[in-house]
Amino acid sequence: MARRARAVAEAKAPAALLLRLTPAVEPGDFHAMAHPSIVVLSGAGISKESGLDTFRDKDGLWAKVRIEDVATPEAFERDPGRVHAFYNERRRGLRNSNVQPTAAHRALAELEQRWPSEVLLVTQNIDDLHERAGSHKLVHMHGELLKARCAHCGALDGGLDDLSIELVCPACREQGGLRPHVVWFGEMPLEMDRIYEALGRCGLFISIGTSGNVYPAAGFVQEVRQVARARTVELNLEPSEGATLFEERHYGPATEIVPAYVRRLLADVA
Ligand code: BJW
């Protein structure tokens, strides 16, 4: 389909329907590669059915607290107790035994295990549900809720419960430097070189459960289209901010659409 005709088709397409649009890449790119390397980007939507809040849905975290009170370095400087309380509560929530990986997390672990080429899972989520489901090739670009980082010596500690300004770093013995190992607005996301390197050579990019509001993650789809000429797929509850940039789109709960999509990918894999 010509670029203009595709743009018109995309503009007219009903958002809530499952869409499969003609790829922008030519046959010979994705289709000639039986098993291209894959980058999966996941966001809060994949953990929603585990019982964890998303951010920007109407019942999401940003409807309950202000970003500038809890998710910036300035907020932590101004009122570390408030920020610790926010993350302590979420850490306790994550440790609640009812919060478990779903079929969506497990499907991605199976994809990594069975796909003949590399699968890199880049998650914006700070929960540990992907690793609990069995994913190993995993980048937590926005950090990890179960770890603390010392502002004095940089050491990471995974064994702490609630954080507070009274705590002493187990590595350097300094008091008051421990902070949640998460990436706040204005801070550099983690392992960006590894992520861009994988994006630059992948043949398939799958974005799952993310609203496409936060950069640099929201820009990955354009990066893979331009640099890697990869096929792009969105799996989400509803169209994201950048939905029209994806050639293939499936909408519904992650526990349904992710296992179904992975089953299709693995159908011809022994
Ligand atoms: C379901 C579902 C179900 C629901 N099944 N789906 C102006 C222009 C461009 C950029 C900027 C700008 N001004 C500032 C910036 C940069 C800024 C930014 O992007 N701001 C925008 C808001 C404009 N970004 C940064 O500051 C980042 N750093 C940075 O840019 O450094 C410089 C740099 C440049 C270039 C390269 C490299 C570096 C840092 C961003 C840090 C984000 N931190 C947070 C908090 C972290 C810790 C925590 O969890 O508390 O990360 S914010 C929050 O948003 C969290 C998430 O990871 C992130 C993304 O949210 P996500 O996952 O998309 O969740 P939602 O809620 O938005 O969407 C959920 C989706 O799921 C929805 O679509 C639902 O429909 C769907 N869903 N149920 C399937 N059952």
CSV table of C-alpha atoms and ligand atoms in Angstrom, one decimal:
chain,number,residue,atom,x,y,z
A,1,MET,CA,0.0,0.0,0.0
A,2,ALA,CA,1.4,3.5,-0.9
A,3,ARG,CA,2.5,5.6,2.1
A,4,ARG,CA,-0.4,8.1,1.6
A,5,ALA,CA,-3.1,5.4,1.2
A,6,ARG,CA,-1.8,3.7,4.4
A,7,ALA,CA,-1.9,7.0,6.2
A,8,VAL,CA,-5.6,7.5,5.2
A,9,ALA,CA,-6.4,3.9,6.2
A,10,GLU,CA,-4.7,4.4,9.6
A,11,ALA,CA,-6.6,7.7,10.1
A,12,LYS,CA,-10.0,6.0,9.4
A,13,ALA,CA,-9.3,2.8,11.3
A,14,PRO,CA,-11.6,2.3,14.4
A,15,ALA,CA,-9.3,2.5,17.4
A,16,ALA,CA,-10.7,-0.3,19.5
A,17,LEU,CA,-10.5,-2.9,16.7
A,18,LEU,CA,-7.7,-5.4,16.2
A,19,LEU,CA,-5.7,-3.9,13.3
A,20,ARG,CA,-3.2,-5.5,11.0
A,21,LEU,CA,-1.9,-2.9,8.7
A,22,THR,CA,0.4,-3.4,5.7
A,23,PRO,CA,4.0,-3.2,6.9
A,24,ALA,CA,6.0,-0.1,6.1
A,25,VAL,CA,9.0,-2.3,5.6
A,26,GLU,CA,9.2,-4.1,2.3
A,27,PRO,CA,9.1,-7.9,1.9
A,28,GLY,CA,12.8,-8.7,2.1
A,29,ASP,CA,13.2,-7.0,5.4
A,30,PHE,CA,11.2,-8.6,8.2
A,31,HIS,CA,9.6,-11.3,6.2
A,32,ALA,CA,12.8,-12.7,4.8
A,33,MET,CA,14.2,-13.1,8.3
A,34,ALA,CA,12.6,-16.2,9.6
A,35,HIS,CA,13.5,-15.4,13.2
A,36,PRO,CA,14.7,-11.8,13.6
A,37,SER,CA,16.1,-10.6,16.9
A,38,ILE,CA,13.3,-9.0,19.0
A,39,VAL,CA,13.2,-6.1,21.4
A,40,VAL,CA,10.1,-6.0,23.7
A,41,LEU,CA,9.3,-2.8,25.5
A,42,SER,CA,6.9,-3.3,28.5
A,43,GLY,CA,5.1,-0.8,30.6
A,44,ALA,CA,2.8,-0.6,33.6
A,45,GLY,CA,-0.2,-2.1,31.6
A,46,ILE,CA,1.5,-5.6,31.6
A,47,SER,CA,1.4,-5.6,35.4
A,48,LYS,CA,-2.1,-4.2,35.9
A,49,GLU,CA,-3.7,-7.6,36.0
A,50,SER,CA,-1.2,-8.6,38.7
A,51,GLY,CA,-2.8,-5.9,40.9
A,52,LEU,CA,-0.3,-3.1,40.4
A,53,ASP,CA,-1.4,0.4,39.5
A,54,THR,CA,-0.6,2.0,36.2
A,55,PHE,CA,0.3,5.7,36.1
A,56,ARG,CA,-1.9,7.5,33.6
A,57,ASP,CA,-5.1,5.5,33.6
A,58,LYS,CA,-8.0,7.3,35.4
A,59,ASP,CA,-7.4,5.1,38.5
A,60,GLY,CA,-3.6,5.3,38.1
A,61,LEU,CA,-0.9,6.6,40.5
A,62,TRP,CA,-0.7,10.0,39.0
A,63,ALA,CA,-4.4,10.5,39.8
A,64,LYS,CA,-3.5,10.0,43.5
A,65,VAL,CA,-0.2,11.8,43.9
A,66,ARG,CA,1.5,14.6,42.0
A,67,ILE,CA,4.6,13.7,40.0
A,68,GLU,CA,6.5,16.7,41.3
A,69,ASP,CA,5.9,15.5,44.9
A,70,VAL,CA,7.3,12.0,44.5
A,71,ALA,CA,9.0,11.3,41.2
A,72,THR,CA,11.7,14.0,40.7
A,73,PRO,CA,15.1,14.5,42.3
A,74,GLU,CA,13.9,17.9,43.6
A,75,ALA,CA,11.0,16.2,45.4
A,76,PHE,CA,13.5,13.9,47.1
A,77,GLU,CA,15.7,16.7,48.1
A,78,ARG,CA,12.8,18.8,49.5
A,79,ASP,CA,11.0,16.0,51.3
A,80,PRO,CA,12.8,12.6,51.4
A,81,GLY,CA,10.3,11.3,53.9
A,82,ARG,CA,7.4,11.8,51.6
A,83,VAL,CA,9.1,10.1,48.7
A,84,HIS,CA,10.3,7.2,50.9
A,85,ALA,CA,6.7,6.8,52.1
A,86,PHE,CA,5.4,6.6,48.5
A,87,TYR,CA,7.9,3.9,47.5
A,88,ASN,CA,7.8,2.0,50.8
A,89,GLU,CA,4.0,1.6,50.3
A,90,ARG,CA,4.5,0.4,46.7
A,91,ARG,CA,7.3,-2.0,47.8
A,92,ARG,CA,5.0,-3.5,50.4
A,93,GLY,CA,2.3,-3.8,47.8
A,94,LEU,CA,4.7,-5.7,45.4
A,95,ARG,CA,5.6,-8.1,48.2
A,96,ASN,CA,2.0,-8.9,48.8
A,97,SER,CA,1.5,-12.6,48.0
A,98,ASN,CA,-1.5,-11.8,45.8
A,99,VAL,CA,0.8,-9.9,43.4
A,100,GLN,CA,2.0,-12.5,41.0
A,101,PRO,CA,3.2,-12.7,37.3
A,102,THR,CA,0.4,-13.3,34.8
A,103,ALA,CA,0.1,-15.3,31.6
A,104,ALA,CA,1.5,-12.2,29.8
A,105,HIS,CA,4.7,-12.1,31.8
A,106,ARG,CA,5.0,-15.9,31.4
A,107,ALA,CA,4.5,-15.7,27.6
A,108,LEU,CA,7.4,-13.3,27.3
A,109,ALA,CA,9.6,-15.6,29.4
A,110,GLU,CA,8.7,-18.5,27.0
A,111,LEU,CA,9.4,-16.3,24.0
A,112,GLU,CA,12.9,-15.6,25.3
A,113,GLN,CA,13.5,-19.3,26.0
A,114,ARG,CA,12.2,-20.7,22.7
A,115,TRP,CA,12.9,-18.0,20.0
A,116,PRO,CA,15.9,-19.0,17.9
A,117,SER,CA,17.3,-15.4,17.9
A,118,GLU,CA,18.0,-12.9,20.7
A,119,VAL,CA,15.0,-11.5,22.6
A,120,LEU,CA,15.8,-8.5,24.8
A,121,LEU,CA,13.0,-7.4,27.2
A,122,VAL,CA,13.3,-3.7,28.1
A,123,THR,CA,10.9,-2.9,30.9
A,124,GLN,CA,9.9,0.6,32.2
A,125,ASN,CA,8.5,-1.3,35.2
A,126,ILE,CA,10.2,-1.3,38.5
A,127,ASP,CA,8.4,-4.4,39.7
A,128,ASP,CA,10.1,-7.8,39.5
A,129,LEU,CA,7.3,-9.7,37.8
A,130,HIS,CA,9.2,-10.4,34.6
A,131,GLU,CA,12.1,-12.1,36.4
A,132,ARG,CA,9.7,-14.0,38.6
A,133,ALA,CA,8.0,-15.3,35.4
A,134,GLY,CA,11.4,-16.5,34.2
A,135,SER,CA,12.8,-13.7,31.9
A,136,HIS,CA,16.6,-13.4,32.1
A,137,LYS,CA,17.6,-11.0,29.2
A,138,LEU,CA,16.0,-8.1,30.9
A,139,VAL,CA,16.8,-4.4,31.3
A,140,HIS,CA,15.0,-2.3,34.0
A,141,MET,CA,15.4,1.1,32.3
A,142,HIS,CA,13.6,2.9,35.1
A,143,GLY,CA,15.2,1.0,37.9
A,144,GLU,CA,14.0,-1.6,40.5
A,145,LEU,CA,11.7,-1.0,43.4
A,146,LEU,CA,13.3,-3.8,45.5
A,147,LYS,CA,16.7,-2.2,45.4
A,148,ALA,CA,18.1,0.9,47.2
A,149,ARG,CA,21.0,2.9,46.0
A,150,CYS,CA,23.5,4.9,48.1
A,151,ALA,CA,23.9,8.5,47.0
A,152,HIS,CA,27.3,8.5,48.7
A,153,CYS,CA,29.0,5.4,47.4
A,154,GLY,CA,26.7,4.2,44.6
A,155,ALA,CA,26.3,0.7,46.1
A,156,LEU,CA,23.1,-1.2,45.4
A,157,ASP,CA,21.3,-3.1,48.1
A,158,GLY,CA,18.5,-5.5,47.5
A,159,GLY,CA,17.8,-6.7,51.0
A,160,LEU,CA,16.1,-3.7,52.6
A,161,ASP,CA,12.5,-3.3,53.6
A,162,ASP,CA,11.2,0.3,54.2
A,163,LEU,CA,13.7,3.0,53.4
A,164,SER,CA,14.2,6.1,55.6
A,165,ILE,CA,16.7,9.0,56.0
A,166,GLU,CA,17.8,7.4,59.3
A,167,LEU,CA,19.2,4.2,57.6
A,168,VAL,CA,22.9,3.6,57.2
A,169,CYS,CA,24.3,2.3,54.0
A,170,PRO,CA,25.6,-1.3,54.6
A,171,ALA,CA,28.5,-0.7,52.2
A,172,CYS,CA,30.0,2.7,53.2
A,173,ARG,CA,28.3,3.1,56.6
A,174,GLU,CA,27.1,6.7,55.7
A,175,GLN,CA,23.7,7.7,57.1
A,176,GLY,CA,20.9,9.3,55.0
A,177,GLY,CA,22.1,8.5,51.5
A,178,LEU,CA,19.9,5.6,50.6
A,179,ARG,CA,17.3,6.3,48.0
A,180,PRO,CA,15.0,4.1,45.9
A,181,HIS,CA,16.9,2.7,42.9
A,182,VAL,CA,14.4,4.2,40.4
A,183,VAL,CA,14.7,6.7,37.6
A,184,TRP,CA,12.8,10.0,38.2
A,185,PHE,CA,11.9,12.7,35.7
A,186,GLY,CA,15.0,14.5,34.6
A,187,GLU,CA,17.3,11.6,35.4
A,188,MET,CA,19.0,9.4,32.8
A,189,PRO,CA,17.3,6.0,32.3
A,190,LEU,CA,19.6,3.0,32.8
A,191,GLU,CA,21.6,0.9,30.3
A,192,MET,CA,20.7,3.2,27.3
A,193,ASP,CA,23.7,2.1,25.3
A,194,ARG,CA,22.7,-1.6,25.5
A,195,ILE,CA,19.1,-0.7,24.6
A,196,TYR,CA,19.9,1.4,21.6
A,197,GLU,CA,22.4,-1.2,20.4
A,198,ALA,CA,19.6,-3.9,20.5
A,199,LEU,CA,17.1,-1.5,18.9
A,200,GLY,CA,19.5,-0.7,16.1
A,201,ARG,CA,19.8,-4.3,15.0
A,202,CYS,CA,16.4,-5.8,15.8
A,203,GLY,CA,13.9,-7.1,13.2
A,204,LEU,CA,10.8,-6.9,15.4
A,205,PHE,CA,9.9,-4.4,18.1
A,206,ILE,CA,6.9,-5.2,20.3
A,207,SER,CA,5.5,-2.5,22.7
A,208,ILE,CA,3.3,-3.8,25.4
A,209,GLY,CA,1.2,-2.0,28.0
A,210,THR,CA,2.7,1.5,27.8
A,211,SER,CA,0.9,4.8,27.0
A,212,GLY,CA,3.8,6.2,25.1
A,213,ASN,CA,4.0,9.4,27.1
A,214,VAL,CA,7.5,9.1,28.6
A,215,TYR,CA,10.7,9.6,26.7
A,216,PRO,CA,13.1,8.1,25.7
A,217,ALA,CA,11.0,4.9,25.7
A,218,ALA,CA,8.2,6.6,23.7
A,219,GLY,CA,10.8,7.3,21.0
A,220,PHE,CA,11.9,3.7,20.5
A,221,VAL,CA,9.3,2.9,17.9
A,222,GLN,CA,10.6,5.7,15.6
A,223,GLU,CA,14.2,4.7,16.3
A,224,VAL,CA,13.5,1.1,15.1
A,225,ARG,CA,11.5,2.2,12.1
A,226,GLN,CA,14.3,4.6,10.9
A,227,VAL,CA,17.4,2.8,12.0
A,228,ALA,CA,16.6,-0.9,12.0
A,229,ARG,CA,13.7,-0.8,9.6
A,230,ALA,CA,12.1,-3.3,12.0
A,231,ARG,CA,8.5,-4.4,12.1
A,232,THR,CA,6.6,-2.6,14.9
A,233,VAL,CA,3.8,-4.1,16.9
A,234,GLU,CA,1.7,-2.5,19.7
A,235,LEU,CA,-0.1,-4.7,22.2
A,236,ASN,CA,-2.1,-2.5,24.6
A,237,LEU,CA,-5.5,-2.1,26.2
A,238,GLU,CA,-6.1,0.9,24.0
A,239,PRO,CA,-4.2,2.9,21.3
A,240,SER,CA,-1.2,4.6,22.9
A,241,GLU,CA,0.0,8.2,22.1
A,242,GLY,CA,2.1,6.9,19.2
A,243,ALA,CA,-0.3,4.2,18.0
A,244,THR,CA,-0.2,5.1,14.3
A,245,LEU,CA,3.5,4.5,14.3
A,246,PHE,CA,3.0,0.8,14.7
A,247,GLU,CA,2.3,-1.4,11.7
A,248,GLU,CA,0.4,-4.0,13.6
A,249,ARG,CA,-1.8,-3.4,16.6
A,250,HIS,CA,-3.8,-5.6,18.9
A,251,TYR,CA,-6.0,-4.1,21.7
A,252,GLY,CA,-7.2,-5.9,24.8
A,253,PRO,CA,-6.0,-7.1,28.3
A,254,ALA,CA,-2.4,-8.1,28.3
A,255,THR,CA,-3.3,-11.6,29.7
A,256,GLU,CA,-5.2,-12.3,26.5
A,257,ILE,CA,-3.3,-10.5,23.7
A,258,VAL,CA,0.3,-11.2,24.8
A,259,PRO,CA,0.0,-15.0,25.1
A,260,ALA,CA,-2.0,-15.0,21.8
A,261,TYR,CA,0.7,-13.0,20.0
A,262,VAL,CA,3.5,-15.1,21.4
A,263,ARG,CA,1.7,-18.3,20.4
A,264,ARG,CA,1.6,-17.0,16.8
A,265,LEU,CA,5.3,-16.1,16.8
A,266,LEU,CA,6.2,-19.5,18.2
A,267,ALA,CA,3.9,-21.5,15.9
A,268,ASP,CA,6.6,-22.5,13.5
A,269,VAL,CA,9.4,-22.9,16.1
A,270,ALA,CA,10.2,-26.4,17.1
B,1,BJW,C1,-3.1,-2.1,29.8
B,1,BJW,C2,-3.8,-2.8,30.8
B,1,BJW,C3,-3.9,-4.2,30.6
B,1,BJW,C4,-3.8,-0.7,31.3
B,1,BJW,N1,-3.4,-4.8,29.6
B,1,BJW,N2,-2.5,-2.7,28.8
B,1,BJW,C5,9.3,17.2,26.6
B,1,BJW,C6,9.3,16.5,25.4
B,1,BJW,C7,9.9,15.2,25.4
B,1,BJW,C8,10.6,14.7,26.5
B,1,BJW,C9,10.6,15.5,27.7
B,1,BJW,C10,10.0,16.7,27.7
B,1,BJW,N3,10.1,17.2,28.9
B,1,BJW,C11,10.8,16.3,29.7
B,1,BJW,C12,11.1,15.3,28.9
B,1,BJW,C13,11.8,14.1,29.4
B,1,BJW,C14,11.0,13.2,30.3
B,1,BJW,C15,9.6,12.9,29.7
B,1,BJW,O1,9.4,12.0,28.9
B,1,BJW,N4,8.6,13.7,30.0
B,1,BJW,C16,7.3,13.5,29.4
B,1,BJW,C17,6.2,13.3,30.5
B,1,BJW,C18,7.0,14.7,28.5
B,1,BJW,N5,11.7,12.0,30.5
B,1,BJW,C19,12.6,11.9,31.5
B,1,BJW,O2,12.9,12.8,32.2
B,1,BJW,C20,13.4,10.6,31.4
B,1,BJW,N6,14.8,10.9,31.4
B,1,BJW,C21,15.4,11.5,30.3
B,1,BJW,O3,14.7,11.8,29.3
B,1,BJW,O4,16.7,11.6,30.3
B,1,BJW,C22,17.4,12.3,29.2
B,1,BJW,C23,17.6,11.3,28.0
B,1,BJW,C24,17.4,11.7,26.7
B,1,BJW,C25,17.6,10.9,25.7
B,1,BJW,C26,18.1,9.6,25.9
B,1,BJW,C27,18.3,9.2,27.2
B,1,BJW,C28,18.0,10.1,28.2
B,1,BJW,C29,13.2,9.8,32.7
B,1,BJW,C30,11.8,9.3,32.8
B,1,BJW,C31,11.6,8.6,34.1
B,1,BJW,C32,10.2,8.1,34.3
B,1,BJW,N7,10.0,7.6,35.6
B,1,BJW,C33,8.7,7.0,36.0
B,1,BJW,C34,8.7,6.8,37.5
B,1,BJW,C35,9.8,5.7,37.8
B,1,BJW,C36,9.6,5.0,39.0
B,1,BJW,C37,8.3,4.6,39.4
B,1,BJW,O5,7.7,3.6,38.9
B,1,BJW,O6,7.8,5.3,40.3
B,1,BJW,O7,8.5,5.8,35.2
B,1,BJW,S1,7.2,8.0,35.5
B,1,BJW,C38,6.3,6.6,35.0
B,1,BJW,O8,6.0,6.6,33.6
B,1,BJW,C39,7.2,5.3,35.3
B,1,BJW,C40,6.9,4.5,34.0
B,1,BJW,O9,7.9,3.6,33.8
B,1,BJW,C41,6.7,5.6,33.0
B,1,BJW,C42,5.9,5.1,31.8
B,1,BJW,O10,4.6,4.8,32.1
B,1,BJW,P1,3.8,3.6,31.4
B,1,BJW,O11,4.5,2.3,31.7
B,1,BJW,O12,3.6,3.9,30.0
B,1,BJW,O13,2.4,3.6,32.2
B,1,BJW,P2,1.1,4.4,31.8
B,1,BJW,O14,0.2,4.4,33.0
B,1,BJW,O15,1.4,5.7,31.2
B,1,BJW,O16,0.4,3.5,30.7
B,1,BJW,C43,-0.1,2.3,30.9
B,1,BJW,C44,-0.7,1.7,29.6
B,1,BJW,O17,-1.2,0.4,29.9
B,1,BJW,C45,-1.9,2.5,29.2
B,1,BJW,O18,-1.8,2.8,27.8
B,1,BJW,C46,-3.1,1.6,29.4
B,1,BJW,O19,-4.1,1.7,28.5
B,1,BJW,C47,-2.5,0.2,29.4
B,1,BJW,N8,-3.1,-0.8,30.1
B,1,BJW,N9,-4.3,-1.9,31.7
B,1,BJW,C48,-2.8,-4.0,28.7
B,1,BJW,N10,-4.7,-4.9,31.5
